[in-house]
Structure formats: structure tokens, C-alpha cells
Amino acid sequence: MRRSVTIRFFVRISLCPLVYIGPDAFKHGLFHVGLENTKLRVIDESAFNSSQGIKSLTLNNNSLNYLPELVFAPLTFYGDPQETLLLDDNPWRCDCQMRDYAKWLQSALNIWVLHCDAPQSLHGKVLRDVPVDQLTCDCPHLTSPNISTAGSTTVVPAGQRAVLKCGVTCCPAAAVVWTTPAGMKLSVDSDVTGISVSDDGALVIASATSANSGSYTCLAANYLGKDQATVQLTVTGSIK
Ligand SMILES: *[C@@H]1O[C@H](CO)[C@@H](O)[C@H](O)[C@H]1NC(C)=O
Ligand SMILES: *[C@@H]1O[C@H](CO)[C@@H](O)[C@H](O)[C@H]1NC(C)=O
Ligand SMILES: *[C@@H]1O[C@H](CO)[C@@H](O)[C@H](O)[C@H]1NC(C)=O
């Protein structure tokens, strides 16, 4: 008979602006995953599927609005004293996006608490105590994101401003994450000099240099799905 060996391993990415966690982001054998203070905005529903051994996961002080239904299902979190799941200090929006997660939460032996930040009527409430029929969105039709990059700057002289559009059609509203050619991830609350994401989802480069040439990818996600689109930017000449 084969025996499995638990390798206790620790990963702490705190304070790096990670912004987005994609499918199967962590490998087997991880024990503690520290993701606090990483400006995290979107967690893919399969983020932890390859890391069932995680016993301690810290997601506090991020920009998360909702959690996908089964995001924690591959983990246990059944109250083992060694287990920790920290979810505090996120702008949790207890609306239709949290409905499936709340159903899962109410059906599982999950002792970890998440407090709603919005809407105002549910502010401070414990999600598990909110009846799921109160978790609603004001949408004529519920739709997954569809991105249009129409109107983006594609060629810009060095020293000029470039605006890369990420117009998202969907309801409820999606979280938008841009990835630069260097692999940096940015969202509306990023704090990087000279490059920012505006409220309408556009990536704005204040004064382009040749180092800004390359492929930029915009990802938009709501609880129904995600879409992504790429814009190729060429910076011509150099700053005199
Ligand atoms: C929250 O995270 C930000 C970085 O995203 C950090 O600057 C700040 O100190 C953190 N706040 C707390 C209370 O840990
Ligand atoms: C990830 O795990 C969940 C829960 O165990 C499962 O429902 C889902 O299908 C998995 N996703 C993928 C892409 O394997
Ligand atoms: C996204 O919107 C465009 C333009 O309206 C449409 O042609 C396309 O089919 C849509 N894509 C999806 C996946 O809904």
C-alpha cells in the first residue's frame, strides 16, 4: 500500500500586488498560504484545486467582493484546530455573486466567518446568517463579461499618453485586471507610478516609453464567468 507523505510547506506572498489568482495557482504539498495585503480582487473558482493540503489560508485585507461557490471545496476547513481561514477586511458584497458561495457555506461544516460590507442593508452581517433569497443583484439580465477594447491606443509616440480600453458589458459588474508585457498585474486600486487603471476599466500610461511596447491583457470576471482580450501597443521614437 502506498503512503502519502505530507510535506509541510509555507508560502507567503503578502504585500506583493498579486491582484488575481488563476486556476490551480498552488501546487501540492503547500500547508500555509499567506495572501493577505496583496490587493487581491479575483480568485478563480479552481484556484486551490491542486493544493488540497492547505490548512492555513490568509486572504484578509484585500479587494475581494465575492467568492466563487466551490473555491474552498478542495480544502477541508472542518474545524481542525490547526486550520485557519482569514477573510476579514475585504469589501465583501453580499449580493447575487455571493449566493452560490453562501449556499455552499450553509451546507458545509464551515466555522469561518465572513462579514458583509455592502449593500448597506447587510453591512456588518455574517454571510452565513443571511437568507440566500436576500442575496440579489439589480440586473435586468444576469450576464457574464464581454470585453471590447475598441478605441484603444495601438501606436503612440514616446512621451505621449496611451489609453488601453477595456469596456466590459455584463451584470453584475465585473472586476477588471490588466497584465502588462512584463507580467505586472494592475487594477483600479493599484499604486504604481505612471500607470493606472481608471474607473471605466481603461489602462492609462501617462508618458509612454519604448519599454511600454508589447501585449497587454485585460481580464474581466464576475461570478458567471470571465472574458479576456489583448491589446498590442507600439511606442515609436524616443523621448528627446
Ligand atoms: C493592507 O494592505 C496594504 C497593501 O495592499 C498595506 O499597505 C496595508 O498596510 C495593509 N493594512 C493592514 C491593516 O494590514
Ligand atoms: C475544482 O474543484 C471543485 C470542487 O472540488 C470542482 O467542482 C471543480 O470542477 C474543479 N475545477 C476544475 C477545473 O477541475
Ligand atoms: C460580445 O459582444 C460582441 C459585440 O456585441 C458579440 O459579437 C459577441 O458575440 C459577444 N461575445 C460573447 C461571448 O457573448
PDB file of C-alpha atoms and ligand atoms in Angstrom:
ATOM      1  CA  MET A   1       0.000   0.000   0.000  1.00  0.00           C
ATOM      2  CA  ARG A   2       1.196   3.445  -0.829  1.00  0.00           C
ATOM      3  CA  ARG A   3       1.524   6.028   1.856  1.00  0.00           C
ATOM      4  CA  SER A   4       1.145   9.677   1.204  1.00  0.00           C
ATOM      5  CA  VAL A   5       3.650  11.969   2.835  1.00  0.00           C
ATOM      6  CA  THR A   6       2.578  15.396   3.940  1.00  0.00           C
ATOM      7  CA  ILE A   7       5.211  17.933   3.115  1.00  0.00           C
ATOM      8  CA  ARG A   8       4.652  20.981   5.241  1.00  0.00           C
ATOM      9  CA  PHE A   9       5.395  23.982   3.179  1.00  0.00           C
ATOM     10  CA  PHE A  10       4.795  27.633   3.613  1.00  0.00           C
ATOM     11  CA  VAL A  11       4.272  30.320   1.013  1.00  0.00           C
ATOM     12  CA  ARG A  12       3.771  33.950   1.873  1.00  0.00           C
ATOM     13  CA  ILE A  13       3.124  36.430  -0.908  1.00  0.00           C
ATOM     14  CA  SER A  14       1.864  39.185   1.388  1.00  0.00           C
ATOM     15  CA  LEU A  15       2.315  42.770   0.257  1.00  0.00           C
ATOM     16  CA  CYS A  16       3.065  41.832  -3.381  1.00  0.00           C
ATOM     17  CA  PRO A  17       0.261  43.194  -5.579  1.00  0.00           C
ATOM     18  CA  LEU A  18      -0.952  39.844  -6.833  1.00  0.00           C
ATOM     19  CA  VAL A  19      -4.448  41.122  -7.784  1.00  0.00           C
ATOM     20  CA  TYR A  20      -5.601  37.879  -9.495  1.00  0.00           C
ATOM     21  CA  ILE A  21      -5.262  34.182  -8.660  1.00  0.00           C
ATOM     22  CA  GLY A  22      -5.880  31.860 -11.591  1.00  0.00           C
ATOM     23  CA  PRO A  23      -6.794  28.149 -11.809  1.00  0.00           C
ATOM     24  CA  ASP A  24      -4.531  25.670  -9.976  1.00  0.00           C
ATOM     25  CA  ALA A  25      -2.319  28.511  -8.750  1.00  0.00           C
ATOM     26  CA  PHE A  26      -0.731  26.489  -5.943  1.00  0.00           C
ATOM     27  CA  LYS A  27       0.932  23.121  -6.050  1.00  0.00           C
ATOM     28  CA  HIS A  28       0.575  20.028  -3.880  1.00  0.00           C
ATOM     29  CA  GLY A  29       2.314  19.994  -0.542  1.00  0.00           C
ATOM     30  CA  LEU A  30       1.534  23.562   0.495  1.00  0.00           C
ATOM     31  CA  PHE A  31       0.476  23.937   4.089  1.00  0.00           C
ATOM     32  CA  HIS A  32       0.245  27.651   4.766  1.00  0.00           C
ATOM     33  CA  VAL A  33      -0.613  30.145   2.035  1.00  0.00           C
ATOM     34  CA  GLY A  34      -0.372  33.803   3.065  1.00  0.00           C
ATOM     35  CA  LEU A  35      -2.155  36.078   0.614  1.00  0.00           C
ATOM     36  CA  GLU A  36      -3.026  38.991   2.896  1.00  0.00           C
ATOM     37  CA  ASN A  37      -2.380  42.584   1.730  1.00  0.00           C
ATOM     38  CA  THR A  38      -1.947  41.580  -1.941  1.00  0.00           C
ATOM     39  CA  LYS A  39      -4.672  43.799  -3.498  1.00  0.00           C
ATOM     40  CA  LEU A  40      -6.396  40.584  -4.480  1.00  0.00           C
ATOM     41  CA  ARG A  41      -9.568  41.253  -6.467  1.00  0.00           C
ATOM     42  CA  VAL A  42     -10.403  37.973  -8.230  1.00  0.00           C
ATOM     43  CA  ILE A  43      -9.915  34.349  -7.178  1.00  0.00           C
ATOM     44  CA  ASP A  44     -10.660  31.766  -9.844  1.00  0.00           C
ATOM     45  CA  GLU A  45     -13.062  29.010  -8.761  1.00  0.00           C
ATOM     46  CA  SER A  46     -10.333  26.386  -9.369  1.00  0.00           C
ATOM     47  CA  ALA A  47      -7.532  28.341  -7.660  1.00  0.00           C
ATOM     48  CA  PHE A  48      -6.964  25.751  -4.920  1.00  0.00           C
ATOM     49  CA  ASN A  49      -7.795  22.570  -6.849  1.00  0.00           C
ATOM     50  CA  SER A  50      -4.160  21.411  -6.934  1.00  0.00           C
ATOM     51  CA  SER A  51      -3.405  22.226  -3.323  1.00  0.00           C
ATOM     52  CA  GLN A  52      -5.735  20.188  -1.139  1.00  0.00           C
ATOM     53  CA  GLY A  53      -3.141  20.123   1.650  1.00  0.00           C
ATOM     54  CA  ILE A  54      -3.567  23.776   2.592  1.00  0.00           C
ATOM     55  CA  LYS A  55      -4.515  24.110   6.255  1.00  0.00           C
ATOM     56  CA  SER A  56      -3.984  27.798   6.697  1.00  0.00           C
ATOM     57  CA  LEU A  57      -5.043  30.414   4.192  1.00  0.00           C
ATOM     58  CA  THR A  58      -4.975  34.140   4.870  1.00  0.00           C
ATOM     59  CA  LEU A  59      -6.951  36.341   2.491  1.00  0.00           C
ATOM     60  CA  ASN A  60      -7.511  39.307   4.794  1.00  0.00           C
ATOM     61  CA  ASN A  61      -7.041  42.953   3.787  1.00  0.00           C
ATOM     62  CA  ASN A  62      -7.650  42.567   0.061  1.00  0.00           C
ATOM     63  CA  SER A  63     -10.134  43.949  -2.502  1.00  0.00           C
ATOM     64  CA  LEU A  64     -12.354  40.870  -2.804  1.00  0.00           C
ATOM     65  CA  ASN A  65     -16.079  41.422  -3.438  1.00  0.00           C
ATOM     66  CA  TYR A  66     -17.233  37.816  -3.732  1.00  0.00           C
ATOM     67  CA  LEU A  67     -16.082  34.197  -3.630  1.00  0.00           C
ATOM     68  CA  PRO A  68     -16.891  31.534  -6.248  1.00  0.00           C
ATOM     69  CA  GLU A  69     -19.167  28.778  -4.954  1.00  0.00           C
ATOM     70  CA  LEU A  70     -16.697  25.912  -4.646  1.00  0.00           C
ATOM     71  CA  VAL A  71     -13.445  27.844  -4.256  1.00  0.00           C
ATOM     72  CA  PHE A  72     -12.700  26.299  -0.858  1.00  0.00           C
ATOM     73  CA  ALA A  73     -14.299  22.899  -1.564  1.00  0.00           C
ATOM     74  CA  PRO A  74     -10.944  21.228  -2.387  1.00  0.00           C
ATOM     75  CA  LEU A  75      -9.693  22.297   1.067  1.00  0.00           C
ATOM     76  CA  THR A  76     -11.272  20.969   4.213  1.00  0.00           C
ATOM     77  CA  PHE A  77     -11.638  23.675   6.857  1.00  0.00           C
ATOM     78  CA  TYR A  78     -13.739  21.424   9.057  1.00  0.00           C
ATOM     79  CA  GLY A  79     -12.608  22.942  12.286  1.00  0.00           C
ATOM     80  CA  ASP A  80      -9.296  21.136  12.786  1.00  0.00           C
ATOM     81  CA  PRO A  81      -7.549  23.353  15.375  1.00  0.00           C
ATOM     82  CA  GLN A  82      -4.601  23.699  13.005  1.00  0.00           C
ATOM     83  CA  GLU A  83      -6.804  25.135  10.277  1.00  0.00           C
ATOM     84  CA  THR A  84      -7.129  28.850   9.670  1.00  0.00           C
ATOM     85  CA  LEU A  85      -9.000  30.815   7.048  1.00  0.00           C
ATOM     86  CA  LEU A  86      -8.854  34.602   7.381  1.00  0.00           C
ATOM     87  CA  LEU A  87     -11.300  36.585   5.258  1.00  0.00           C
ATOM     88  CA  ASP A  88     -11.631  39.882   7.142  1.00  0.00           C
ATOM     89  CA  ASP A  89     -11.060  43.361   5.761  1.00  0.00           C
ATOM     90  CA  ASN A  90     -12.338  42.798   2.252  1.00  0.00           C
ATOM     91  CA  PRO A  91     -15.180  44.825   0.683  1.00  0.00           C
ATOM     92  CA  TRP A  92     -17.446  41.723   0.557  1.00  0.00           C
ATOM     93  CA  ARG A  93     -20.593  42.489  -1.393  1.00  0.00           C
ATOM     94  CA  CYS A  94     -23.378  40.234  -0.220  1.00  0.00           C
ATOM     95  CA  ASP A  95     -25.411  40.139  -3.428  1.00  0.00           C
ATOM     96  CA  CYS A  96     -26.207  37.543  -6.109  1.00  0.00           C
ATOM     97  CA  GLN A  97     -22.472  36.965  -6.674  1.00  0.00           C
ATOM     98  CA  MET A  98     -22.219  35.515  -3.144  1.00  0.00           C
ATOM     99  CA  ARG A  99     -25.359  33.431  -3.401  1.00  0.00           C
ATOM    100  CA  ASP A 100     -23.761  30.176  -4.539  1.00  0.00           C
ATOM    101  CA  TYR A 101     -20.907  30.523  -2.064  1.00  0.00           C
ATOM    102  CA  ALA A 102     -23.402  31.252   0.731  1.00  0.00           C
ATOM    103  CA  LYS A 103     -25.365  28.115  -0.164  1.00  0.00           C
ATOM    104  CA  TRP A 104     -22.178  26.080  -0.011  1.00  0.00           C
ATOM    105  CA  LEU A 105     -21.214  27.763   3.264  1.00  0.00           C
ATOM    106  CA  GLN A 106     -24.565  26.971   4.836  1.00  0.00           C
ATOM    107  CA  SER A 107     -24.348  23.341   3.755  1.00  0.00           C
ATOM    108  CA  ALA A 108     -20.757  22.754   4.946  1.00  0.00           C
ATOM    109  CA  LEU A 109     -19.290  22.354   8.408  1.00  0.00           C
ATOM    110  CA  ASN A 110     -17.527  25.644   7.915  1.00  0.00           C
ATOM    111  CA  ILE A 111     -16.839  27.635  11.046  1.00  0.00           C
ATOM    112  CA  TRP A 112     -15.087  30.587   9.406  1.00  0.00           C
ATOM    113  CA  VAL A 113     -16.905  33.870   9.391  1.00  0.00           C
ATOM    114  CA  LEU A 114     -17.258  36.424   6.636  1.00  0.00           C
ATOM    115  CA  HIS A 115     -18.883  39.806   7.348  1.00  0.00           C
ATOM    116  CA  CYS A 116     -20.723  41.662   4.595  1.00  0.00           C
ATOM    117  CA  ASP A 117     -19.537  45.161   3.790  1.00  0.00           C
ATOM    118  CA  ALA A 118     -22.196  46.005   1.194  1.00  0.00           C
ATOM    119  CA  PRO A 119     -25.029  46.532   0.416  1.00  0.00           C
ATOM    120  CA  GLN A 120     -25.739  48.977   3.224  1.00  0.00           C
ATOM    121  CA  SER A 121     -28.752  46.930   4.404  1.00  0.00           C
ATOM    122  CA  LEU A 122     -26.482  43.926   5.122  1.00  0.00           C
ATOM    123  CA  HIS A 123     -23.401  45.832   6.330  1.00  0.00           C
ATOM    124  CA  GLY A 124     -21.779  44.018   9.253  1.00  0.00           C
ATOM    125  CA  LYS A 125     -23.981  40.917   8.892  1.00  0.00           C
ATOM    126  CA  VAL A 126     -22.436  37.449   8.951  1.00  0.00           C
ATOM    127  CA  LEU A 127     -22.950  35.959   5.469  1.00  0.00           C
ATOM    128  CA  ARG A 128     -23.935  32.531   6.779  1.00  0.00           C
ATOM    129  CA  ASP A 129     -26.821  34.146   8.711  1.00  0.00           C
ATOM    130  CA  VAL A 130     -28.259  35.976   5.684  1.00  0.00           C
ATOM    131  CA  PRO A 131     -31.114  34.093   3.970  1.00  0.00           C
ATOM    132  CA  VAL A 132     -29.939  33.340   0.418  1.00  0.00           C
ATOM    133  CA  ASP A 133     -33.034  34.920  -1.126  1.00  0.00           C
ATOM    134  CA  GLN A 134     -31.763  38.274   0.210  1.00  0.00           C
ATOM    135  CA  LEU A 135     -28.587  37.920  -1.856  1.00  0.00           C
ATOM    136  CA  THR A 136     -29.752  39.660  -5.008  1.00  0.00           C
ATOM    137  CA  CYS A 137     -28.465  41.908  -7.789  1.00  0.00           C
ATOM    138  CA  ASP A 138     -30.326  44.645  -9.560  1.00  0.00           C
ATOM    139  CA  CYS A 139     -29.783  43.290 -13.080  1.00  0.00           C
ATOM    140  CA  PRO A 140     -32.369  43.119 -15.891  1.00  0.00           C
ATOM    141  CA  HIS A 141     -30.425  40.070 -17.159  1.00  0.00           C
ATOM    142  CA  LEU A 142     -27.559  38.254 -15.463  1.00  0.00           C
ATOM    143  CA  THR A 143     -24.691  38.008 -17.957  1.00  0.00           C
ATOM    144  CA  SER A 144     -21.028  37.042 -17.898  1.00  0.00           C
ATOM    145  CA  PRO A 145     -18.415  39.612 -19.009  1.00  0.00           C
ATOM    146  CA  ASN A 146     -17.875  40.543 -22.639  1.00  0.00           C
ATOM    147  CA  ILE A 147     -14.898  42.843 -23.277  1.00  0.00           C
ATOM    148  CA  SER A 148     -14.472  45.417 -26.025  1.00  0.00           C
ATOM    149  CA  THR A 149     -11.067  47.074 -26.467  1.00  0.00           C
ATOM    150  CA  ALA A 150     -12.381  49.380 -29.233  1.00  0.00           C
ATOM    151  CA  GLY A 151     -10.868  52.849 -29.090  1.00  0.00           C
ATOM    152  CA  SER A 152      -7.573  51.709 -27.526  1.00  0.00           C
ATOM    153  CA  THR A 153      -4.302  53.439 -28.375  1.00  0.00           C
ATOM    154  CA  THR A 154      -2.263  50.996 -30.508  1.00  0.00           C
ATOM    155  CA  VAL A 155       0.578  53.268 -31.693  1.00  0.00           C
ATOM    156  CA  VAL A 156       1.865  56.143 -29.577  1.00  0.00           C
ATOM    157  CA  PRO A 157       4.902  58.432 -29.879  1.00  0.00           C
ATOM    158  CA  ALA A 158       7.251  58.223 -26.875  1.00  0.00           C
ATOM    159  CA  GLY A 159       6.342  60.744 -24.194  1.00  0.00           C
ATOM    160  CA  GLN A 160       2.611  60.705 -25.034  1.00  0.00           C
ATOM    161  CA  ARG A 161      -0.274  59.241 -23.117  1.00  0.00           C
ATOM    162  CA  ALA A 162      -1.643  55.817 -24.101  1.00  0.00           C
ATOM    163  CA  VAL A 163      -5.140  54.646 -23.129  1.00  0.00           C
ATOM    164  CA  LEU A 164      -5.944  50.939 -23.492  1.00  0.00           C
ATOM    165  CA  LYS A 165      -9.681  50.363 -23.270  1.00  0.00           C
ATOM    166  CA  CYS A 166     -11.403  47.514 -21.509  1.00  0.00           C
ATOM    167  CA  GLY A 167     -15.093  48.200 -21.878  1.00  0.00           C
ATOM    168  CA  VAL A 168     -16.988  45.419 -20.136  1.00  0.00           C
ATOM    169  CA  THR A 169     -20.615  44.538 -20.777  1.00  0.00           C
ATOM    170  CA  CYS A 170     -22.177  42.367 -18.066  1.00  0.00           C
ATOM    171  CA  CYS A 171     -24.343  42.387 -14.990  1.00  0.00           C
ATOM    172  CA  PRO A 172     -23.431  42.281 -12.135  1.00  0.00           C
ATOM    173  CA  ALA A 173     -20.345  44.452 -12.681  1.00  0.00           C
ATOM    174  CA  ALA A 174     -17.050  42.640 -13.277  1.00  0.00           C
ATOM    175  CA  ALA A 175     -13.678  43.061 -11.612  1.00  0.00           C
ATOM    176  CA  VAL A 176     -11.040  44.157 -14.142  1.00  0.00           C
ATOM    177  CA  VAL A 177      -7.382  43.101 -14.012  1.00  0.00           C
ATOM    178  CA  TRP A 178      -4.733  44.190 -16.543  1.00  0.00           C
ATOM    179  CA  THR A 179      -1.477  42.294 -17.161  1.00  0.00           C
ATOM    180  CA  THR A 180       1.433  44.278 -18.652  1.00  0.00           C
ATOM    181  CA  PRO A 181       4.072  42.863 -21.049  1.00  0.00           C
ATOM    182  CA  ALA A 182       6.377  42.497 -18.013  1.00  0.00           C
ATOM    183  CA  GLY A 183       3.740  40.394 -16.229  1.00  0.00           C
ATOM    184  CA  MET A 184       2.698  43.022 -13.688  1.00  0.00           C
ATOM    185  CA  LYS A 185      -0.983  42.859 -12.671  1.00  0.00           C
ATOM    186  CA  LEU A 186      -2.910  46.077 -12.146  1.00  0.00           C
ATOM    187  CA  SER A 187      -6.398  47.010 -11.031  1.00  0.00           C
ATOM    188  CA  VAL A 188      -8.229  50.152 -10.073  1.00  0.00           C
ATOM    189  CA  ASP A 189      -6.590  50.359  -6.626  1.00  0.00           C
ATOM    190  CA  SER A 190      -3.030  49.691  -7.820  1.00  0.00           C
ATOM    191  CA  ASP A 191      -0.399  52.100  -6.696  1.00  0.00           C
ATOM    192  CA  VAL A 192       2.196  52.206  -9.487  1.00  0.00           C
ATOM    193  CA  THR A 193       3.778  55.443 -10.712  1.00  0.00           C
ATOM    194  CA  GLY A 194       2.859  56.409 -14.287  1.00  0.00           C
ATOM    195  CA  ILE A 195       0.417  53.583 -15.000  1.00  0.00           C
ATOM    196  CA  SER A 196      -3.079  53.170 -13.615  1.00  0.00           C
ATOM    197  CA  VAL A 197      -6.485  51.623 -14.201  1.00  0.00           C
ATOM    198  CA  SER A 198      -9.363  54.088 -14.368  1.00  0.00           C
ATOM    199  CA  ASP A 199     -12.905  53.522 -13.093  1.00  0.00           C
ATOM    200  CA  ASP A 200     -14.112  52.595 -16.591  1.00  0.00           C
ATOM    201  CA  GLY A 201     -11.506  49.778 -16.759  1.00  0.00           C
ATOM    202  CA  ALA A 202      -9.045  51.554 -19.096  1.00  0.00           C
ATOM    203  CA  LEU A 203      -5.305  51.200 -18.539  1.00  0.00           C
ATOM    204  CA  VAL A 204      -3.646  54.621 -18.714  1.00  0.00           C
ATOM    205  CA  ILE A 205       0.087  55.062 -19.334  1.00  0.00           C
ATOM    206  CA  ALA A 206       0.876  58.687 -18.554  1.00  0.00           C
ATOM    207  CA  SER A 207       4.025  59.020 -20.686  1.00  0.00           C
ATOM    208  CA  ALA A 208       4.900  56.026 -22.861  1.00  0.00           C
ATOM    209  CA  THR A 209       8.484  54.845 -23.365  1.00  0.00           C
ATOM    210  CA  SER A 210       9.788  52.068 -25.623  1.00  0.00           C
ATOM    211  CA  ALA A 211       9.727  49.759 -22.594  1.00  0.00           C
ATOM    212  CA  ASN A 212       5.916  50.028 -22.673  1.00  0.00           C
ATOM    213  CA  SER A 213       5.660  48.382 -26.123  1.00  0.00           C
ATOM    214  CA  GLY A 214       4.094  44.933 -26.120  1.00  0.00           C
ATOM    215  CA  SER A 215       0.961  42.944 -25.350  1.00  0.00           C
ATOM    216  CA  TYR A 216      -1.438  43.985 -22.621  1.00  0.00           C
ATOM    217  CA  THR A 217      -4.213  41.654 -21.481  1.00  0.00           C
ATOM    218  CA  CYS A 218      -7.418  42.744 -19.821  1.00  0.00           C
ATOM    219  CA  LEU A 219      -9.329  40.159 -17.793  1.00  0.00           C
ATOM    220  CA  ALA A 220     -12.860  40.793 -16.551  1.00  0.00           C
ATOM    221  CA  ALA A 221     -14.599  38.415 -14.169  1.00  0.00           C
ATOM    222  CA  ASN A 222     -17.914  38.196 -12.407  1.00  0.00           C
ATOM    223  CA  TYR A 223     -19.431  35.136 -10.714  1.00  0.00           C
ATOM    224  CA  LEU A 224     -20.872  33.923 -14.013  1.00  0.00           C
ATOM    225  CA  GLY A 225     -17.585  33.769 -15.873  1.00  0.00           C
ATOM    226  CA  LYS A 226     -14.705  35.685 -17.329  1.00  0.00           C
ATOM    227  CA  ASP A 227     -13.504  37.122 -20.601  1.00  0.00           C
ATOM    228  CA  GLN A 228     -10.108  38.387 -21.673  1.00  0.00           C
ATOM    229  CA  ALA A 229      -8.774  40.474 -24.532  1.00  0.00           C
ATOM    230  CA  THR A 230      -5.340  41.599 -25.654  1.00  0.00           C
ATOM    231  CA  VAL A 231      -4.192  44.979 -26.949  1.00  0.00           C
ATOM    232  CA  GLN A 232      -0.863  45.352 -28.738  1.00  0.00           C
ATOM    233  CA  LEU A 233       0.825  48.693 -28.022  1.00  0.00           C
ATOM    234  CA  THR A 234       3.709  50.082 -30.101  1.00  0.00           C
ATOM    235  CA  VAL A 235       5.655  53.071 -28.814  1.00  0.00           C
ATOM    236  CA  THR A 236       7.515  54.906 -31.595  1.00  0.00           C
ATOM    237  CA  GLY A 237      10.660  57.078 -31.354  1.00  0.00           C
ATOM    238  CA  SER A 238      12.170  58.042 -28.033  1.00  0.00           C
ATOM    239  CA  ILE A 239      11.848  60.961 -25.653  1.00  0.00           C
ATOM    240  CA  LYS A 240      14.214  63.781 -26.683  1.00  0.00           C
TER     241      LYS A 240
HETATM  242  C1  LIG B   1      -3.429  46.323   3.812  1.00  0.00           C
HETATM  243  O1  LIG B   1      -2.720  46.086   2.606  1.00  0.00           O
HETATM  244  C2  LIG B   1      -1.990  47.197   2.099  1.00  0.00           C
HETATM  245  C3  LIG B   1      -1.331  46.769   0.799  1.00  0.00           C
HETATM  246  O2  LIG B   1      -2.302  46.364  -0.115  1.00  0.00           O
HETATM  247  C4  LIG B   1      -0.947  47.646   3.123  1.00  0.00           C
HETATM  248  O3  LIG B   1      -0.261  48.790   2.651  1.00  0.00           O
HETATM  249  C5  LIG B   1      -1.642  47.959   4.448  1.00  0.00           C
HETATM  250  O4  LIG B   1      -0.672  48.276   5.430  1.00  0.00           O
HETATM  251  C6  LIG B   1      -2.457  46.750   4.905  1.00  0.00           C
HETATM  252  N1  LIG B   1      -3.214  47.094   6.106  1.00  0.00           N
HETATM  253  C7  LIG B   1      -3.172  46.316   7.189  1.00  0.00           C
HETATM  254  C8  LIG B   1      -4.034  46.769   8.319  1.00  0.00           C
HETATM  255  O5  LIG B   1      -2.501  45.294   7.243  1.00  0.00           O
HETATM  256  C1  LIG B   2     -12.228  22.341  -8.776  1.00  0.00           C
HETATM  257  O1  LIG B   2     -12.763  21.746  -7.614  1.00  0.00           O
HETATM  258  C2  LIG B   2     -14.168  21.877  -7.469  1.00  0.00           C
HETATM  259  C3  LIG B   2     -14.578  21.352  -6.107  1.00  0.00           C
HETATM  260  O2  LIG B   2     -13.865  20.230  -5.721  1.00  0.00           O
HETATM  261  C4  LIG B   2     -14.845  21.142  -8.627  1.00  0.00           C
HETATM  262  O3  LIG B   2     -16.260  21.241  -8.522  1.00  0.00           O
HETATM  263  C5  LIG B   2     -14.385  21.763  -9.934  1.00  0.00           C
HETATM  264  O4  LIG B   2     -14.938  21.084 -11.026  1.00  0.00           O
HETATM  265  C6  LIG B   2     -12.870  21.737 -10.037  1.00  0.00           C
HETATM  266  N1  LIG B   2     -12.460  22.518 -11.213  1.00  0.00           N
HETATM  267  C7  LIG B   2     -11.668  22.013 -12.150  1.00  0.00           C
HETATM  268  C8  LIG B   2     -11.341  22.930 -13.291  1.00  0.00           C
HETATM  269  O5  LIG B   2     -11.206  20.894 -12.069  1.00  0.00           O
HETATM  270  C1  LIG B   3     -19.556  40.010 -27.152  1.00  0.00           C
HETATM  271  O1  LIG B   3     -20.127  41.144 -27.779  1.00  0.00           O
HETATM  272  C2  LIG B   3     -19.927  41.165 -29.180  1.00  0.00           C
HETATM  273  C3  LIG B   3     -20.412  42.523 -29.702  1.00  0.00           C
HETATM  274  O2  LIG B   3     -21.665  42.848 -29.206  1.00  0.00           O
HETATM  275  C4  LIG B   3     -20.662  39.990 -29.808  1.00  0.00           C
HETATM  276  O3  LIG B   3     -20.487  39.984 -31.210  1.00  0.00           O
HETATM  277  C5  LIG B   3     -20.114  38.714 -29.208  1.00  0.00           C
HETATM  278  O4  LIG B   3     -20.828  37.613 -29.699  1.00  0.00           O
HETATM  279  C6  LIG B   3     -20.184  38.742 -27.709  1.00  0.00           C
HETATM  280  N1  LIG B   3     -19.477  37.577 -27.180  1.00  0.00           N
HETATM  281  C7  LIG B   3     -19.989  36.804 -26.251  1.00  0.00           C
HETATM  282  C8  LIG B   3     -19.121  35.664 -25.808  1.00  0.00           C
HETATM  283  O5  LIG B   3     -21.094  36.990 -25.776  1.00  0.00           O
END
